[in-house]
XYZ file of C-alpha atoms in Angstrom:
539
model
C -0.003 -0.019 0.007
C 1.594 3.301 -1.048
C 1.442 6.602 0.728
C -1.354 8.033 -1.424
C -3.627 5.212 -0.412
C -2.491 5.672 3.199
C -3.682 9.264 3.060
C -6.977 8.075 1.596
C -7.264 5.649 4.450
C -6.493 8.394 6.980
C -9.166 10.602 5.380
C -11.755 7.845 5.506
C -10.835 6.975 9.072
C -10.925 10.627 10.106
C -14.349 11.245 8.549
C -15.636 7.993 10.061
C -14.253 9.010 13.440
C -15.961 12.373 13.359
C -19.256 10.808 12.333
C -18.887 8.173 15.081
C -18.190 10.583 17.964
C -21.042 12.829 16.840
C -23.391 9.803 16.706
C -22.079 8.562 20.045
C -22.886 11.903 21.704
C -26.416 11.997 20.353
C -27.508 8.399 21.022
C -28.398 6.786 24.276
C -25.777 4.908 26.300
C -26.205 1.163 26.449
C -26.860 -0.925 29.515
C -26.139 0.288 33.031
C -22.854 -1.546 32.985
C -21.562 -4.740 34.525
C -21.636 -5.627 38.202
C -24.079 -6.053 40.979
C -25.956 -2.769 40.791
C -29.202 -3.122 42.672
C -32.433 -1.719 41.235
C -34.264 0.182 43.965
C -38.010 -0.051 43.869
C -39.667 2.977 45.413
C -41.990 2.395 48.292
C -45.243 4.280 48.599
C -44.308 6.119 51.767
C -44.540 9.888 51.931
C -40.797 10.852 51.946
C -39.956 9.090 48.667
C -43.120 10.234 46.880
C -42.359 13.786 47.875
C -38.874 13.536 46.400
C -40.167 11.956 43.249
C -42.642 14.530 42.051
C -44.773 16.720 44.252
C -42.297 18.627 46.414
C -39.395 19.641 44.294
C -40.977 20.768 41.021
C -41.364 24.295 42.441
C -39.458 26.809 40.317
C -40.326 30.014 42.150
C -37.731 31.837 44.208
C -38.420 33.681 47.456
C -37.505 37.276 48.173
C -34.984 36.203 50.821
C -31.691 35.566 48.969
C -28.169 35.610 50.306
C -24.827 35.839 48.499
C -21.723 33.910 49.404
C -18.353 34.924 47.886
C -15.057 33.067 47.829
C -12.096 33.933 45.611
C -13.370 31.644 42.827
C -17.126 31.364 43.435
C -20.121 33.633 43.962
C -23.151 31.638 45.093
C -26.699 32.895 45.445
C -28.700 30.905 48.015
C -32.450 30.965 48.436
C -33.134 30.782 52.172
C -36.346 28.971 51.392
C -34.924 25.509 51.177
C -31.287 26.599 51.082
C -30.922 25.856 47.360
C -28.074 27.184 45.235
C -29.956 29.028 42.469
C -26.924 30.773 40.951
C -23.204 30.065 40.715
C -20.806 32.481 39.054
C -17.250 31.357 38.350
C -15.015 34.310 39.127
C -12.022 33.160 37.043
C -13.977 32.314 33.874
C -15.618 34.788 31.496
C -19.030 34.105 30.019
C -17.684 34.785 26.520
C -14.358 35.717 25.059
C -13.377 39.260 26.069
C -16.595 39.566 28.094
C -16.587 41.276 31.478
C -19.450 39.076 32.612
C -18.524 36.006 34.571
C -19.511 32.524 33.478
C -22.687 31.402 35.228
C -23.007 27.623 35.670
C -26.083 27.450 37.896
C -28.841 29.896 37.095
C -32.498 30.606 37.647
C -33.394 32.095 34.283
C -36.520 31.656 32.232
C -34.529 30.352 29.259
C -32.136 28.132 31.170
C -33.086 26.787 34.573
C -30.261 24.937 36.397
C -30.151 24.742 40.209
C -28.675 22.576 42.950
C -31.195 21.562 45.585
C -30.817 19.788 48.931
C -33.003 19.259 51.953
C -34.479 16.950 54.550
C -37.564 14.802 54.116
C -39.080 12.129 56.319
C -41.295 12.212 59.383
C -39.401 15.105 60.936
C -38.060 16.532 57.724
C -38.360 20.271 57.074
C -39.499 19.861 53.445
C -43.160 18.869 53.228
C -46.088 18.938 50.868
C -46.847 22.416 52.223
C -43.547 23.812 50.908
C -39.828 24.231 51.563
C -38.423 25.228 54.903
C -37.387 28.865 55.363
C -34.021 29.260 57.115
C -32.711 32.263 58.974
C -29.323 33.891 58.533
C -27.339 36.595 60.274
C -26.674 38.592 57.109
C -27.435 38.675 53.365
C -23.861 38.911 52.099
C -20.910 36.760 53.148
C -17.361 37.006 51.822
C -14.212 35.009 52.385
C -11.778 37.235 54.261
C -8.388 37.829 52.700
C -6.581 36.351 55.695
C -8.810 33.260 55.896
C -8.838 30.025 53.900
C -12.352 28.954 54.801
C -15.807 30.552 54.991
C -18.671 28.930 56.898
C -22.201 30.240 56.395
C -24.913 28.706 58.652
C -28.629 28.762 57.893
C -30.788 27.885 60.938
C -34.339 26.806 61.599
C -36.141 25.546 64.704
C -39.290 23.518 64.200
C -41.257 21.372 66.662
C -38.421 21.276 69.197
C -35.716 20.343 66.639
C -32.995 22.732 65.501
C -31.788 22.346 61.934
C -28.575 24.039 60.796
C -27.568 23.937 57.122
C -23.941 25.022 56.694
C -22.243 26.042 53.441
C -18.450 25.751 53.649
C -16.320 27.389 50.901
C -12.549 27.014 50.774
C -10.038 29.285 49.093
C -9.296 28.265 45.512
C -11.748 25.378 45.577
C -14.899 24.642 43.592
C -15.947 21.952 46.071
C -18.561 23.389 48.417
C -19.383 21.365 51.556
C -23.097 21.401 52.374
C -23.639 19.924 55.842
C -26.666 19.531 58.076
C -26.597 19.506 61.860
C -29.823 18.322 63.504
C -30.289 18.741 67.288
C -33.268 16.783 68.623
C -34.412 18.573 71.753
C -37.680 16.635 72.007
C -38.384 13.579 74.162
C -38.918 11.337 71.124
C -36.602 10.054 68.369
C -36.714 11.956 65.085
C -36.567 10.403 61.590
C -35.148 12.335 58.655
C -33.666 11.610 55.232
C -31.391 13.941 53.287
C -31.627 14.365 49.512
C -29.512 16.379 47.107
C -30.284 16.825 43.424
C -29.577 18.846 40.303
C -32.492 20.172 38.278
C -32.254 21.514 34.727
C -34.252 22.124 31.592
C -34.292 19.151 29.249
C -31.811 20.331 26.642
C -30.213 18.958 23.534
C -27.008 16.986 24.068
C -25.131 19.829 22.394
C -22.096 20.002 20.212
C -21.644 19.619 16.465
C -19.895 17.324 14.006
C -16.603 19.182 14.400
C -16.999 19.886 18.142
C -19.041 17.035 19.653
C -19.739 17.824 23.305
C -22.086 16.290 25.836
C -24.756 18.114 27.802
C -26.631 15.902 30.270
C -26.430 13.745 33.334
C -23.814 11.301 34.588
C -23.270 9.142 37.650
C -20.834 6.924 39.430
C -21.430 3.905 41.709
C -19.374 1.183 43.344
C -19.602 -0.968 40.226
C -19.750 1.685 37.513
C -16.931 4.212 37.664
C -18.531 6.647 35.220
C -21.585 6.568 33.001
C -23.595 9.172 31.127
C -27.332 9.317 31.588
C -28.666 11.728 29.030
C -31.885 13.745 29.162
C -33.371 11.316 26.620
C -32.504 8.457 29.017
C -34.209 10.292 31.853
C -37.355 10.639 29.761
C -37.307 7.013 28.714
C -36.640 5.442 32.079
C -36.087 6.595 35.664
C -32.696 5.728 37.054
C -32.939 3.843 40.366
C -29.635 2.568 41.735
C -27.931 2.109 45.054
C -24.299 2.495 45.987
C -22.514 1.980 49.274
C -19.629 4.403 48.805
C -17.725 6.459 46.286
C -20.810 7.419 44.303
C -21.974 10.761 42.883
C -24.410 12.306 40.426
C -23.684 15.153 38.006
C -24.930 17.281 35.176
C -22.245 18.089 32.615
C -21.581 20.442 29.769
C -18.465 21.306 27.805
C -15.670 22.338 30.188
C -17.960 22.575 33.280
C -19.818 20.261 35.678
C -22.026 20.382 38.733
C -22.068 17.287 40.946
C -23.430 16.111 44.303
C -21.078 13.850 46.269
C -22.658 12.148 49.323
C -20.808 11.205 52.483
C -23.462 8.987 54.031
C -21.450 6.125 55.454
C -24.115 3.733 54.175
C -26.211 2.986 51.143
C -27.050 5.956 48.960
C -29.803 5.927 46.372
C -29.324 7.457 42.962
C -32.354 8.516 40.920
C -33.548 10.553 37.950
C -36.972 12.052 37.245
C -38.513 14.317 34.631
C -41.386 16.724 35.092
C -42.771 19.543 33.015
C -39.769 19.882 30.695
C -37.147 19.564 33.493
C -34.816 16.738 34.380
C -33.686 15.740 37.890
C -30.695 13.643 38.878
C -30.138 13.190 42.565
C -29.159 11.166 45.617
C -31.044 10.137 48.764
C -29.336 9.224 51.959
C -30.511 6.344 54.128
C -33.064 7.269 56.784
C -31.339 8.629 59.898
C -32.800 8.291 63.415
C -31.809 11.010 65.890
C -32.353 9.933 69.468
C -33.952 12.255 71.937
C -31.572 14.895 73.296
C -28.820 14.116 70.775
C -27.283 15.878 67.776
C -26.036 14.396 64.494
C -24.382 15.813 61.383
C -24.907 14.811 57.750
C -22.229 15.698 55.215
C -22.259 16.237 51.447
C -20.231 18.091 48.839
C -21.385 20.118 45.850
C -18.842 20.516 43.056
C -19.739 23.468 40.900
C -17.013 24.580 38.500
C -14.692 23.777 35.647
C -13.406 20.276 34.847
C -10.117 20.588 36.678
C -8.905 17.040 36.900
C -6.544 17.333 39.887
C -9.126 19.119 42.084
C -11.940 16.801 41.066
C -9.820 13.707 41.750
C -9.165 15.015 45.269
C -12.841 15.736 45.794
C -14.356 12.393 44.837
C -13.276 9.113 43.358
C -13.816 9.018 39.569
C -15.211 12.557 39.433
C -12.261 13.456 37.166
C -13.727 11.031 34.603
C -16.263 13.734 33.703
C -13.382 14.992 31.629
C -14.541 12.554 29.014
C -11.693 11.186 26.883
C -13.797 8.323 25.555
C -12.490 4.843 25.287
C -8.922 6.039 24.713
C -8.724 7.711 28.147
C -5.637 5.652 29.094
C -3.723 7.433 26.292
C -5.431 10.827 26.439
C -4.977 11.308 30.185
C -1.142 10.965 30.122
C -1.051 13.258 27.027
C -3.004 15.899 28.965
C -0.638 15.580 31.877
C 2.336 16.004 29.547
C 0.678 19.040 27.942
C 0.064 20.625 31.354
C 3.654 19.878 32.388
C 5.055 21.548 29.294
C 2.777 24.543 29.851
C 4.194 24.871 33.361
C 7.595 25.404 31.734
C 6.692 27.674 28.784
C 3.566 29.387 30.150
C 1.832 29.419 26.727
C -0.689 26.736 25.789
C -0.125 27.208 22.051
C 3.643 26.678 22.390
C 2.886 23.717 24.709
C 0.754 22.147 21.938
C 3.578 22.642 19.453
C 6.166 21.057 21.751
C 3.807 18.220 22.641
C 3.310 17.543 18.915
C 7.052 17.339 18.333
C 7.441 14.998 21.301
C 4.621 12.689 20.187
C 5.726 12.596 16.548
C 9.323 12.128 17.646
C 8.304 9.176 19.806
C 6.468 7.692 16.800
C 9.398 8.250 14.411
C 10.397 4.516 14.334
C 6.845 3.702 13.177
C 6.967 6.458 10.561
C 10.327 5.263 9.285
C 9.088 1.686 9.061
C 6.054 2.870 7.160
C 8.042 4.828 4.522
C 10.657 2.097 4.214
C 7.970 -0.526 3.546
C 6.345 1.790 1.014
C 9.642 2.370 -0.781
C 10.292 -1.359 -1.062
C 6.828 -1.938 -2.388
C 7.394 0.675 -5.073
C 10.599 -1.093 -6.113
C 8.604 -4.281 -6.660
C 5.952 -2.630 -8.786
C 7.602 -3.469 -12.144
C 7.935 -7.153 -11.143
C 4.335 -7.229 -9.897
C 3.122 -5.691 -13.151
C 5.055 -8.212 -15.230
C 3.671 -10.989 -13.023
C 0.054 -9.876 -13.619
C 0.595 -9.743 -17.350
C 2.170 -13.240 -17.355
C -0.287 -14.997 -15.071
C -3.515 -13.296 -16.127
C -6.687 -14.065 -14.173
C -5.398 -17.029 -12.144
C -5.813 -15.408 -8.744
C -4.608 -18.360 -6.694
C -1.340 -18.630 -8.617
C -0.938 -14.846 -8.582
C -1.328 -14.810 -4.784
C 1.179 -17.626 -4.351
C 3.844 -16.040 -6.550
C 3.305 -12.632 -4.906
C 3.847 -14.094 -1.435
C 6.910 -15.909 -2.739
C 8.267 -12.641 -4.146
C 7.566 -10.806 -0.871
C 9.370 -13.512 1.068
C 12.346 -13.494 -1.260
C 12.672 -9.686 -1.166
C 11.925 -9.573 2.610
C 9.007 -7.200 2.118
C 5.894 -7.063 4.291
C 2.987 -5.917 2.073
C 1.151 -4.611 5.134
C 4.212 -2.826 6.512
C 2.908 0.524 5.395
C -0.497 -0.042 7.065
C 0.420 -1.341 10.512
C 2.399 1.787 11.613
C -0.484 3.928 10.399
C -3.029 1.895 12.341
C -0.868 2.070 15.452
C -0.585 5.847 15.168
C -4.321 6.528 14.792
C -5.249 5.856 18.493
C -2.606 8.354 19.533
C -3.940 10.964 17.163
C -7.523 10.390 18.321
C -6.559 10.449 22.006
C -4.700 13.724 21.529
C -7.733 15.115 19.771
C -9.859 14.330 22.847
C -7.184 15.598 25.245
C -7.147 18.985 23.529
C -10.898 19.217 23.068
C -11.670 18.451 26.708
C -9.060 20.796 28.229
C -10.801 23.663 29.985
C -7.351 25.251 30.259
C -7.526 26.122 26.531
C -10.861 27.957 26.960
C -10.400 31.662 26.041
C -6.611 31.181 26.128
C -4.473 33.245 23.732
C -1.642 31.925 21.613
C -0.019 34.628 19.395
C -1.067 37.384 17.037
C -4.636 36.951 15.816
C -5.251 33.678 17.681
C -6.566 34.875 21.035
C -8.739 31.871 21.904
C -7.394 28.375 21.351
C -10.807 26.856 22.082
C -12.522 28.780 19.249
C -12.056 28.524 15.478
C -9.400 30.654 13.809
C -11.301 33.904 13.042
C -9.408 34.401 9.781
C -9.095 30.706 8.815
C -5.345 31.028 8.446
C -4.470 27.863 10.371
C -6.975 25.626 8.518
C -5.674 26.901 5.163
C -2.060 26.353 6.206
C -3.029 22.902 7.373
C -4.605 22.148 3.975
C -1.534 23.446 2.150
C 0.824 21.340 4.274
C -1.313 18.260 3.537
C -1.163 19.084 -0.208
C 2.648 19.178 -0.063
C 2.718 15.825 1.792
C 0.791 14.370 -1.129
C 3.071 15.966 -3.687
C 6.185 14.626 -1.970
C 4.719 11.112 -1.916
C 5.084 9.167 -5.126
C 1.989 7.314 -6.219
C 1.204 4.197 -8.134
C -2.512 4.877 -8.076
C -3.824 4.742 -11.642
C -7.540 4.543 -11.015
C -9.078 7.929 -12.042
C -11.644 7.915 -9.255
C -9.017 7.290 -6.577
C -6.855 10.021 -8.098
C -9.749 12.513 -7.868
C -10.471 11.506 -4.272
C -6.813 11.984 -3.358
C -6.741 15.405 -5.014
C -9.870 16.419 -3.169
C -8.747 15.115 0.286
C -6.791 18.244 1.368
C -9.776 20.391 0.399
C -12.149 18.153 2.425
C -9.867 18.331 5.467
C -9.521 22.097 5.150
C -13.323 22.527 5.081
C -13.659 20.327 8.158
C -11.008 22.267 10.050
C -12.529 25.667 9.362
C -14.817 25.117 12.376
C -12.366 23.229 14.574
C -10.938 24.919 17.677
C -7.659 26.666 16.845
C -5.770 24.515 19.359
C -6.741 21.328 17.495
C -5.909 22.834 14.105
C -2.572 24.035 15.453
C -1.762 20.511 16.543
C -2.697 19.004 13.146
C -0.773 21.682 11.203
C 2.405 21.197 13.276
C 1.991 17.439 12.927
C 1.928 17.872 9.124
C 5.051 20.026 9.268
C 6.795 17.336 11.328
C 5.631 14.743 8.804
C 7.152 16.753 5.958
C 10.466 17.018 7.832
C 10.491 13.324 8.661
C 9.461 12.393 5.141
C 12.308 14.387 3.643
C 14.900 12.894 6.014
C 13.659 9.316 5.503
C 13.556 9.584 1.721
C 17.108 10.973 1.622
C 18.311 8.070 3.731
C 16.473 5.572 1.517
C 17.921 7.139 -1.665
C 21.429 6.685 -0.263
C 20.605 3.014 0.218
C 19.373 2.750 -3.356
C 15.655 2.792 -2.591
C 14.913 5.678 -4.964
C 11.500 7.287 -5.136
C 9.855 7.225 -8.506
C 8.532 10.702 -8.946
């Protein structure tokens, strides 16, 4: 197989890959995964039925709101229920060059996305009559410059029981601890059950053919490290699972995620619901009994922020998997680590991408050399193969036997040009995902006109340069293709790639362009070496 056909194969694999990932993002996940995941059947008791439908479909907001500020988060809390109805990320702009901060959680008419939590059960504060209204000492709370932690308590006393809901924000962290302290001052035991859920409009999965991204739910259990559960899945079937530890539920979008992480010490129930155009994904703690005259605390964590892998990994097991690298995560994750390490040295993500490309292509140089060497040897055998076809005619069995005999005699592997290419493709695809999922590239400048590596090149310079470099790769590669249709496809391939890359993020196009430049350099060096050995290219 010569290089022209290799490029055709790359093109077909690339287009197939883009179609596949776009299809994969817009179709439902398959089964719930392997392992002993229990299906939880809901009982007909009041606490669970409240959680399922009647209680938490309220969208109205009270007039009693408080604001909590850390160095990276600004949260708006409704004291009725203590729900987080707005979350601004202080270090991320809404749009490129915008002064407005990115808002992940919001209570808008067009996009409703909130994080709710509360207490149900016989002595729960959330009932059919409405959500509990907490009291606070102020309406604005801010992390002091000389402090690393901010604790904001919301309190309520009802029927002899004091409930305290505490929001704990730490400096530089997007993990917000949401804890309950319940002090039972009555002469009878109290029974409560905590829930925490994310509620959002039922939206499209999001993304496009050139930028396939996921917008929907996800969860983790003891037996399933990470699984998406889209809005379509929620509408088709309610999720009812149980996990003992290390579980969480989330709603994701490109670069950002909100997630509830329970710390129950026992079985936690994961569920989804839909109602009136909204989807819920949440967790329920086991029922807790508080003895008379005693106090207990229930702990949970709300992650609300960007997909920062190191922080998420420290917050909850497998939460970093929401940075979705697909099935090649075991390659993409080390590549992202290497990219971040290089950035720590050069302090420019564009230059880091360039250096990473050189490192990756350098590491694959032995494969590239083997590929071109095999192609050169195959070209040398073309005259003999042509003579063989003319001599043997249509006897395919004899032709196959004599070809294999010739390959063995000349020590040529007819698939030698294909195997290195096939081995390289997973690395290319993994690097594609690593770059696409990196929130660090969002609104990040490179040089000159490229001021956002996560957005397309505004002047299409990089895609055009990529197409030109691909054209020169073709020109430098001798071809034995004689079929007119294949020749036309090969001629059109750089144009097709250029059109695709017009809408790709500049960081991805930069990687592909630099990769082509490295290919041209390697191709030139390898051909010169082969010519010295007598393996001349037939231009």
